[in-house]
């Protein structure tokens, strides 16, 4: 989500970002609101536009407040919120950890819809006070009240990853003490909701509302996909539970000295072992890592005369992790889009091995098949 988005401001230490897809929905909604306000022809064109843009902006402020409500509860519970991204389907708070208890998850999930209902109530109050003297402002407020009401109710649909799905998960989790089972049911419900949306969309499409139909299919597809990936993630998390990095880091099969030349590295290590990276080690300590990109940057004719130490990624720039770190932290680090591998290094600088995302997943698969 962080890619293709720009940071617009920071609130409570959380970066608020706009995704490119947000622009599309902003324009579309503004256009819809303007059309709505011009329908009965009571107001001038300027007022309709002003009211339309205001409703659109306030709608996104509402979405932001909804996400902030989740985030503030999460931070209060000691979780880190990386950012809030506004995108085509609304907003998402990227909270880097999973809630540690069913109670925490419940409060965190319910906070968003509660915020939407609170905004709906305030907007409705404003409409009630302003409807005589400030007709246009009152109309915007009424519209906002309705939208926030729908937003709150929609989010309470009990299918993960919607808030209602999280509420459902926290309840099953609390009742059974089994988070994986709870996730399985909540994400299954999420996939069900997704497919239902897609089916309704197809039905609308056939019935002639082409745009609404497509939109429903699109939302359903997004929900089903998100539910599916949330489930895979929960399973992965369960399989790495109580494991440390050390337990899955194989002793380095292959290391190279910084003094070796690139030609012997390529023919003696990389090609023969199908390695895509090799650790550069001297006296047991990690000096750096040599990757294919680094090698490619050197013209072939210079390979015999170039030493590994000259072109390696130096240890100071390598992402390293301690062997006693829990495996989930490592898996998350490897999934953040930077590098999908980490160097495992003891506190005293001794090199333990390279942890590779692909390898970890394969190992876990084998272990689960063997039941060990
Ligand atoms: Zn929410």
Short mmCIF file of C-alpha atoms and ligand atoms in Angstrom, two decimals:
data_model
loop_
_atom_site.label_atom_id
_atom_site.label_comp_id
_atom_site.label_asym_id
_atom_site.label_seq_id
_atom_site.Cartn_x
_atom_site.Cartn_y
_atom_site.Cartn_z
CA UNK A 1 0.00 0.00 0.00
CA UNK A 2 2.87 2.32 0.71
CA UNK A 3 3.94 2.16 -2.90
CA UNK A 4 2.12 4.50 -5.29
CA UNK A 5 1.06 6.72 -2.42
CA UNK A 6 2.13 10.11 -1.08
CA UNK A 7 2.29 11.30 2.48
CA UNK A 8 0.00 14.28 3.08
CA UNK A 9 0.29 14.79 6.82
CA UNK A 10 1.17 13.18 10.14
CA UNK A 11 -1.33 12.77 12.98
CA UNK A 12 -0.48 11.22 16.37
CA UNK A 13 2.80 10.14 14.80
CA UNK A 14 0.99 8.22 12.04
CA UNK A 15 1.75 9.07 8.43
CA UNK A 16 -1.45 9.74 6.50
CA UNK A 17 -1.01 8.77 2.86
CA UNK A 18 -3.05 9.10 -0.32
CA UNK A 19 -2.87 6.21 -2.78
CA UNK A 20 -3.10 7.02 -6.52
CA UNK A 21 -6.36 5.07 -6.75
CA UNK A 22 -7.88 7.50 -4.25
CA UNK A 23 -7.88 10.25 -6.88
CA UNK A 24 -10.24 8.20 -9.05
CA UNK A 25 -12.77 7.62 -6.28
CA UNK A 26 -12.51 11.25 -5.11
CA UNK A 27 -13.38 12.56 -8.57
CA UNK A 28 -16.13 9.98 -9.02
CA UNK A 29 -17.73 10.73 -5.64
CA UNK A 30 -17.52 14.49 -6.09
CA UNK A 31 -19.22 14.13 -9.46
CA UNK A 32 -21.95 11.92 -7.90
CA UNK A 33 -22.53 14.40 -5.05
CA UNK A 34 -22.69 17.39 -7.41
CA UNK A 35 -25.20 15.49 -9.55
CA UNK A 36 -27.23 14.70 -6.42
CA UNK A 37 -27.32 18.33 -5.26
CA UNK A 38 -28.22 19.68 -8.72
CA UNK A 39 -31.08 17.22 -9.16
CA UNK A 40 -33.93 19.37 -7.84
CA UNK A 41 -32.52 22.54 -9.43
CA UNK A 42 -32.95 24.65 -6.30
CA UNK A 43 -29.38 25.92 -6.13
CA UNK A 44 -27.01 27.66 -8.49
CA UNK A 45 -24.29 25.68 -10.22
CA UNK A 46 -21.61 27.19 -7.95
CA UNK A 47 -23.41 26.16 -4.76
CA UNK A 48 -23.93 22.62 -6.10
CA UNK A 49 -20.24 22.29 -6.87
CA UNK A 50 -19.20 23.74 -3.54
CA UNK A 51 -21.54 21.40 -1.67
CA UNK A 52 -20.38 18.42 -3.76
CA UNK A 53 -16.70 19.04 -3.14
CA UNK A 54 -17.35 19.72 0.55
CA UNK A 55 -19.28 16.45 0.93
CA UNK A 56 -16.49 14.55 -0.80
CA UNK A 57 -13.76 16.09 1.35
CA UNK A 58 -15.78 15.55 4.55
CA UNK A 59 -16.46 11.98 3.51
CA UNK A 60 -12.72 11.29 3.33
CA UNK A 61 -12.19 13.11 6.62
CA UNK A 62 -14.81 10.70 8.05
CA UNK A 63 -12.97 7.69 6.62
CA UNK A 64 -9.75 9.03 8.11
CA UNK A 65 -11.39 9.50 11.53
CA UNK A 66 -12.73 5.93 11.32
CA UNK A 67 -9.20 4.60 10.68
CA UNK A 68 -7.73 6.88 13.35
CA UNK A 69 -10.16 5.39 15.86
CA UNK A 70 -8.79 1.89 15.12
CA UNK A 71 -5.23 3.23 15.24
CA UNK A 72 -5.52 5.13 18.51
CA UNK A 73 -6.89 2.03 20.26
CA UNK A 74 -4.10 -0.07 18.70
CA UNK A 75 -1.42 2.34 19.87
CA UNK A 76 -2.97 2.47 23.30
CA UNK A 77 -2.53 -1.32 23.40
CA UNK A 78 1.14 -0.95 22.50
CA UNK A 79 0.87 -1.84 18.82
CA UNK A 80 2.69 0.09 16.14
CA UNK A 81 0.68 1.79 13.39
CA UNK A 82 2.82 2.26 10.32
CA UNK A 83 0.46 4.49 8.39
CA UNK A 84 -3.09 5.12 7.24
CA UNK A 85 -3.65 4.93 3.51
CA UNK A 86 -6.72 6.30 1.77
CA UNK A 87 -7.39 4.34 -1.39
CA UNK A 88 -10.11 3.35 -3.82
CA UNK A 89 -12.14 1.28 -1.30
CA UNK A 90 -11.85 3.78 1.55
CA UNK A 91 -9.09 3.66 4.08
CA UNK A 92 -6.82 1.17 5.76
CA UNK A 93 -4.68 1.51 8.88
CA UNK A 94 -1.53 -0.56 8.47
CA UNK A 95 -1.01 -1.94 11.95
CA UNK A 96 2.18 -3.98 11.97
CA UNK A 97 1.22 -6.38 14.74
CA UNK A 98 -1.75 -8.60 15.36
CA UNK A 99 -3.75 -8.03 18.56
CA UNK A 100 -2.52 -10.21 21.41
CA UNK A 101 -5.90 -10.97 22.93
CA UNK A 102 -9.49 -11.38 21.87
CA UNK A 103 -10.51 -8.42 24.05
CA UNK A 104 -7.99 -6.11 22.39
CA UNK A 105 -9.12 -7.20 18.95
CA UNK A 106 -12.76 -6.59 19.82
CA UNK A 107 -12.20 -3.03 21.10
CA UNK A 108 -9.89 -2.20 18.22
CA UNK A 109 -12.36 -3.47 15.62
CA UNK A 110 -15.47 -1.88 17.09
CA UNK A 111 -13.79 1.54 17.52
CA UNK A 112 -14.01 2.30 13.77
CA UNK A 113 -17.74 1.77 13.23
CA UNK A 114 -18.46 3.51 16.56
CA UNK A 115 -16.57 6.53 15.25
CA UNK A 116 -18.61 6.44 12.02
CA UNK A 117 -21.86 6.31 14.01
CA UNK A 118 -20.66 9.20 16.21
CA UNK A 119 -19.89 11.29 13.11
CA UNK A 120 -23.32 10.39 11.68
CA UNK A 121 -24.98 11.53 14.90
CA UNK A 122 -23.05 14.83 15.00
CA UNK A 123 -23.74 15.53 11.33
CA UNK A 124 -27.41 14.78 11.89
CA UNK A 125 -27.39 17.20 14.87
CA UNK A 126 -25.77 19.86 12.69
CA UNK A 127 -28.40 19.31 10.00
CA UNK A 128 -31.17 19.72 12.58
CA UNK A 129 -29.74 23.05 13.79
CA UNK A 130 -28.80 24.44 10.37
CA UNK A 131 -31.66 23.28 8.16
CA UNK A 132 -33.51 26.63 8.29
CA UNK A 133 -30.88 29.35 7.89
CA UNK A 134 -28.07 27.42 6.15
CA UNK A 135 -29.84 25.21 3.66
CA UNK A 136 -26.83 24.07 1.62
CA UNK A 137 -24.65 23.37 4.67
CA UNK A 138 -27.53 21.43 6.21
CA UNK A 139 -27.92 19.36 3.04
CA UNK A 140 -24.20 18.48 3.11
CA UNK A 141 -24.50 17.49 6.79
CA UNK A 142 -27.53 15.30 6.13
CA UNK A 143 -25.73 13.57 3.29
CA UNK A 144 -22.68 13.05 5.50
CA UNK A 145 -24.85 11.60 8.27
CA UNK A 146 -26.34 9.05 5.85
CA UNK A 147 -22.95 8.10 4.37
CA UNK A 148 -21.36 7.58 7.79
CA UNK A 149 -24.32 5.51 8.87
CA UNK A 150 -23.86 3.29 5.80
CA UNK A 151 -20.09 3.20 6.38
CA UNK A 152 -20.59 2.04 9.96
CA UNK A 153 -23.14 -0.61 9.03
CA UNK A 154 -21.18 -1.85 5.99
CA UNK A 155 -18.07 -2.27 8.12
CA UNK A 156 -20.00 -4.35 10.63
CA UNK A 157 -20.76 -7.06 8.03
CA UNK A 158 -19.25 -10.09 9.76
CA UNK A 159 -16.63 -11.09 7.19
CA UNK A 160 -12.91 -10.67 7.75
CA UNK A 161 -11.14 -8.27 6.88
CA UNK A 162 -14.13 -5.98 7.50
CA UNK A 163 -14.41 -4.71 11.07
CA UNK A 164 -17.40 -6.96 11.63
CA UNK A 165 -15.23 -9.91 10.62
CA UNK A 166 -12.70 -8.89 13.24
CA UNK A 167 -15.46 -8.61 15.82
CA UNK A 168 -16.62 -12.10 14.83
CA UNK A 169 -13.07 -13.41 15.09
CA UNK A 170 -12.55 -11.87 18.53
CA UNK A 171 -15.77 -13.50 19.74
CA UNK A 172 -14.89 -16.98 18.44
CA UNK A 173 -11.34 -16.48 19.71
CA UNK A 174 -12.59 -15.47 23.14
CA UNK A 175 -15.00 -18.41 23.29
CA UNK A 176 -12.66 -21.13 21.98
CA UNK A 177 -9.21 -19.70 22.93
CA UNK A 178 -8.14 -20.83 19.47
CA UNK A 179 -7.05 -17.91 17.31
CA UNK A 180 -6.43 -20.01 14.21
CA UNK A 181 -9.86 -21.57 14.34
CA UNK A 182 -11.37 -18.11 14.87
CA UNK A 183 -9.42 -16.73 11.92
CA UNK A 184 -10.49 -19.64 9.75
CA UNK A 185 -14.17 -18.98 10.41
CA UNK A 186 -13.94 -15.20 10.16
CA UNK A 187 -11.98 -15.34 6.90
CA UNK A 188 -14.34 -17.99 5.48
CA UNK A 189 -17.20 -15.65 6.29
CA UNK A 190 -15.17 -12.89 4.58
CA UNK A 191 -14.79 -14.97 1.44
CA UNK A 192 -18.52 -15.73 1.57
CA UNK A 193 -19.33 -12.02 1.80
CA UNK A 194 -16.93 -11.34 -1.07
CA UNK A 195 -18.56 -13.96 -3.32
CA UNK A 196 -22.02 -12.69 -2.35
CA UNK A 197 -21.02 -9.18 -3.43
CA UNK A 198 -19.67 -10.52 -6.70
CA UNK A 199 -22.87 -12.48 -7.35
CA UNK A 200 -25.04 -9.42 -6.57
CA UNK A 201 -22.81 -7.38 -8.84
CA UNK A 202 -23.24 -9.80 -11.73
CA UNK A 203 -26.99 -9.79 -11.15
CA UNK A 204 -27.08 -5.96 -11.20
CA UNK A 205 -24.88 -5.95 -14.29
CA UNK A 206 -27.25 -8.28 -16.13
CA UNK A 207 -30.17 -6.17 -14.87
CA UNK A 208 -28.69 -3.15 -16.65
CA UNK A 209 -26.88 -1.18 -13.92
CA UNK A 210 -23.53 -1.68 -15.54
CA UNK A 211 -21.44 0.60 -13.35
CA UNK A 212 -22.94 -0.41 -10.00
CA UNK A 213 -22.72 -4.05 -11.00
CA UNK A 214 -19.06 -3.80 -11.92
CA UNK A 215 -18.35 -1.86 -8.76
CA UNK A 216 -19.96 -4.55 -6.60
CA UNK A 217 -17.97 -7.27 -8.39
CA UNK A 218 -14.82 -5.26 -7.83
CA UNK A 219 -15.51 -4.79 -4.09
CA UNK A 220 -16.43 -8.47 -3.71
CA UNK A 221 -13.26 -9.55 -5.45
CA UNK A 222 -11.20 -7.29 -3.20
CA UNK A 223 -12.89 -8.60 -0.03
CA UNK A 224 -12.53 -12.26 -0.99
CA UNK A 225 -8.86 -11.74 -1.86
CA UNK A 226 -8.15 -9.90 1.38
CA UNK A 227 -9.89 -12.63 3.40
CA UNK A 228 -7.87 -15.32 1.63
CA UNK A 229 -4.54 -13.59 2.25
CA UNK A 230 -5.45 -12.83 5.88
CA UNK A 231 -6.00 -16.54 6.37
CA UNK A 232 -2.69 -17.56 4.77
CA UNK A 233 -0.97 -15.01 6.95
CA UNK A 234 -2.60 -16.35 10.10
CA UNK A 235 -1.58 -19.88 9.15
CA UNK A 236 1.97 -18.81 8.51
CA UNK A 237 2.01 -16.99 11.80
CA UNK A 238 0.73 -20.07 13.59
CA UNK A 239 3.38 -22.26 11.98
CA UNK A 240 6.23 -20.01 13.12
CA UNK A 241 4.88 -19.55 16.64
CA UNK A 242 7.41 -20.19 19.40
CA UNK A 243 10.21 -20.69 16.88
CA UNK A 244 13.37 -18.64 16.79
CA UNK A 245 15.45 -17.59 13.82
CA UNK A 246 18.23 -19.96 14.94
CA UNK A 247 15.99 -23.01 14.59
CA UNK A 248 15.48 -22.49 10.88
CA UNK A 249 18.81 -20.98 9.85
CA UNK A 250 20.93 -23.63 8.20
CA UNK A 251 24.68 -23.35 8.83
CA UNK A 252 26.16 -21.53 5.84
CA UNK A 253 26.85 -24.09 3.13
CA UNK A 254 28.91 -21.61 1.26
CA UNK A 255 30.81 -18.47 2.16
CA UNK A 256 33.45 -16.54 0.29
CA UNK A 257 36.44 -14.49 1.40
CA UNK A 258 36.58 -10.77 0.55
CA UNK A 259 39.92 -11.48 -1.15
CA UNK A 260 38.43 -13.92 -3.70
CA UNK A 261 38.00 -12.63 -7.24
CA UNK A 262 34.60 -12.41 -8.96
CA UNK A 263 35.41 -15.04 -11.60
CA UNK A 264 36.14 -17.74 -9.02
CA UNK A 265 33.09 -16.64 -7.00
CA UNK A 266 30.83 -17.07 -10.03
CA UNK A 267 32.21 -20.38 -11.31
CA UNK A 268 33.10 -21.86 -7.92
CA UNK A 269 30.09 -20.79 -5.85
CA UNK A 270 27.22 -19.10 -7.63
CA UNK A 271 26.77 -21.29 -10.73
CA UNK A 272 27.57 -24.60 -9.05
CA UNK A 273 25.19 -24.01 -6.15
CA UNK A 274 22.50 -21.96 -7.90
CA UNK A 275 23.03 -19.33 -5.21
CA UNK A 276 21.61 -15.87 -5.74
CA UNK A 277 23.63 -14.43 -2.89
CA UNK A 278 26.74 -15.50 -1.00
CA UNK A 279 27.91 -14.26 2.40
CA UNK A 280 31.35 -12.72 2.53
CA UNK A 281 33.03 -13.92 5.72
CA UNK A 282 36.44 -13.34 7.26
CA UNK A 283 37.59 -14.89 10.56
CA UNK A 284 34.03 -15.97 11.30
CA UNK A 285 32.65 -12.42 11.05
CA UNK A 286 30.30 -11.14 8.34
CA UNK A 287 32.04 -8.61 6.08
CA UNK A 288 29.21 -8.27 3.60
CA UNK A 289 26.99 -10.05 1.11
CA UNK A 290 27.56 -10.40 -2.60
CA UNK A 291 24.44 -10.47 -4.76
CA UNK A 292 23.82 -10.96 -8.47
CA UNK A 293 23.00 -7.26 -8.87
CA UNK A 294 26.37 -6.32 -7.44
CA UNK A 295 28.15 -8.69 -9.81
CA UNK A 296 26.16 -7.54 -12.83
CA UNK A 297 27.36 -3.99 -12.23
CA UNK A 298 30.93 -5.09 -13.07
CA UNK A 299 31.81 -5.70 -16.77
CA UNK A 300 32.59 -9.36 -17.45
CA UNK A 301 36.15 -8.74 -18.60
CA UNK A 302 36.96 -7.28 -15.17
CA UNK A 303 35.65 -10.28 -13.23
CA UNK A 304 39.06 -12.05 -12.87
CA UNK A 305 40.71 -8.89 -11.54
CA UNK A 306 37.94 -7.62 -9.24
CA UNK A 307 37.89 -8.74 -5.63
CA UNK A 308 34.63 -9.61 -3.89
CA UNK A 309 35.40 -7.13 -1.10
CA UNK A 310 35.37 -4.25 -3.59
CA UNK A 311 31.84 -4.77 -4.87
CA UNK A 312 29.97 -6.57 -2.04
CA UNK A 313 27.17 -4.97 -0.11
CA UNK A 314 29.12 -4.06 3.04
CA UNK A 315 27.99 -5.56 6.36
CA UNK A 316 26.98 -2.10 7.61
CA UNK A 317 24.27 -1.97 4.91
CA UNK A 318 23.11 -5.57 5.30
CA UNK A 319 19.91 -6.12 7.26
CA UNK A 320 20.98 -8.34 10.12
CA UNK A 321 19.03 -10.11 12.83
CA UNK A 322 19.98 -11.91 16.04
CA UNK A 323 19.49 -15.71 16.03
CA UNK A 324 17.29 -15.62 19.15
CA UNK A 325 14.78 -13.25 17.54
CA UNK A 326 11.37 -14.85 17.14
CA UNK A 327 10.75 -16.11 13.66
CA UNK A 328 7.57 -14.14 13.07
CA UNK A 329 9.46 -10.84 13.44
CA UNK A 330 11.94 -12.08 10.86
CA UNK A 331 9.19 -13.23 8.47
CA UNK A 332 7.53 -9.82 8.73
CA UNK A 333 10.82 -8.03 8.10
CA UNK A 334 11.39 -10.15 5.01
CA UNK A 335 7.90 -9.39 3.73
CA UNK A 336 8.12 -5.60 3.93
CA UNK A 337 9.30 -5.23 0.36
CA UNK A 338 12.92 -4.28 1.03
CA UNK A 339 14.90 -7.53 0.84
CA UNK A 340 13.48 -11.03 1.20
CA UNK A 341 16.55 -12.24 3.11
CA UNK A 342 18.34 -11.33 6.33
CA UNK A 343 21.82 -12.03 7.64
CA UNK A 344 21.78 -13.83 10.97
CA UNK A 345 24.56 -12.54 13.19
CA UNK A 346 25.42 -13.20 16.87
CA UNK A 347 25.85 -10.25 19.26
CA UNK A 348 29.62 -10.69 19.10
CA UNK A 349 29.56 -10.39 15.30
CA UNK A 350 29.89 -14.10 14.48
CA UNK A 351 28.07 -15.01 11.29
CA UNK A 352 25.40 -17.71 11.68
CA UNK A 353 23.83 -17.90 8.24
CA UNK A 354 21.46 -16.29 5.76
CA UNK A 355 17.74 -16.46 6.40
CA UNK A 356 15.86 -16.57 3.13
CA UNK A 357 12.08 -16.15 2.93
CA UNK A 358 11.68 -18.84 0.31
CA UNK A 359 13.76 -21.30 2.35
CA UNK A 360 11.87 -20.60 5.55
CA UNK A 361 8.54 -21.24 3.86
CA UNK A 362 9.81 -24.50 2.31
CA UNK A 363 11.20 -25.66 5.63
CA UNK A 364 7.96 -24.91 7.44
CA UNK A 365 6.05 -26.82 4.77
CA UNK A 366 8.31 -29.87 5.18
CA UNK A 367 8.11 -29.65 8.98
CA UNK A 368 4.33 -29.47 8.92
CA UNK A 369 4.17 -32.49 6.63
CA UNK A 370 6.42 -34.44 8.98
CA UNK A 371 4.60 -33.09 12.02
CA UNK A 372 7.81 -31.90 13.70
ZN1 LIG B 1 -12.77 -0.06 10.18
#
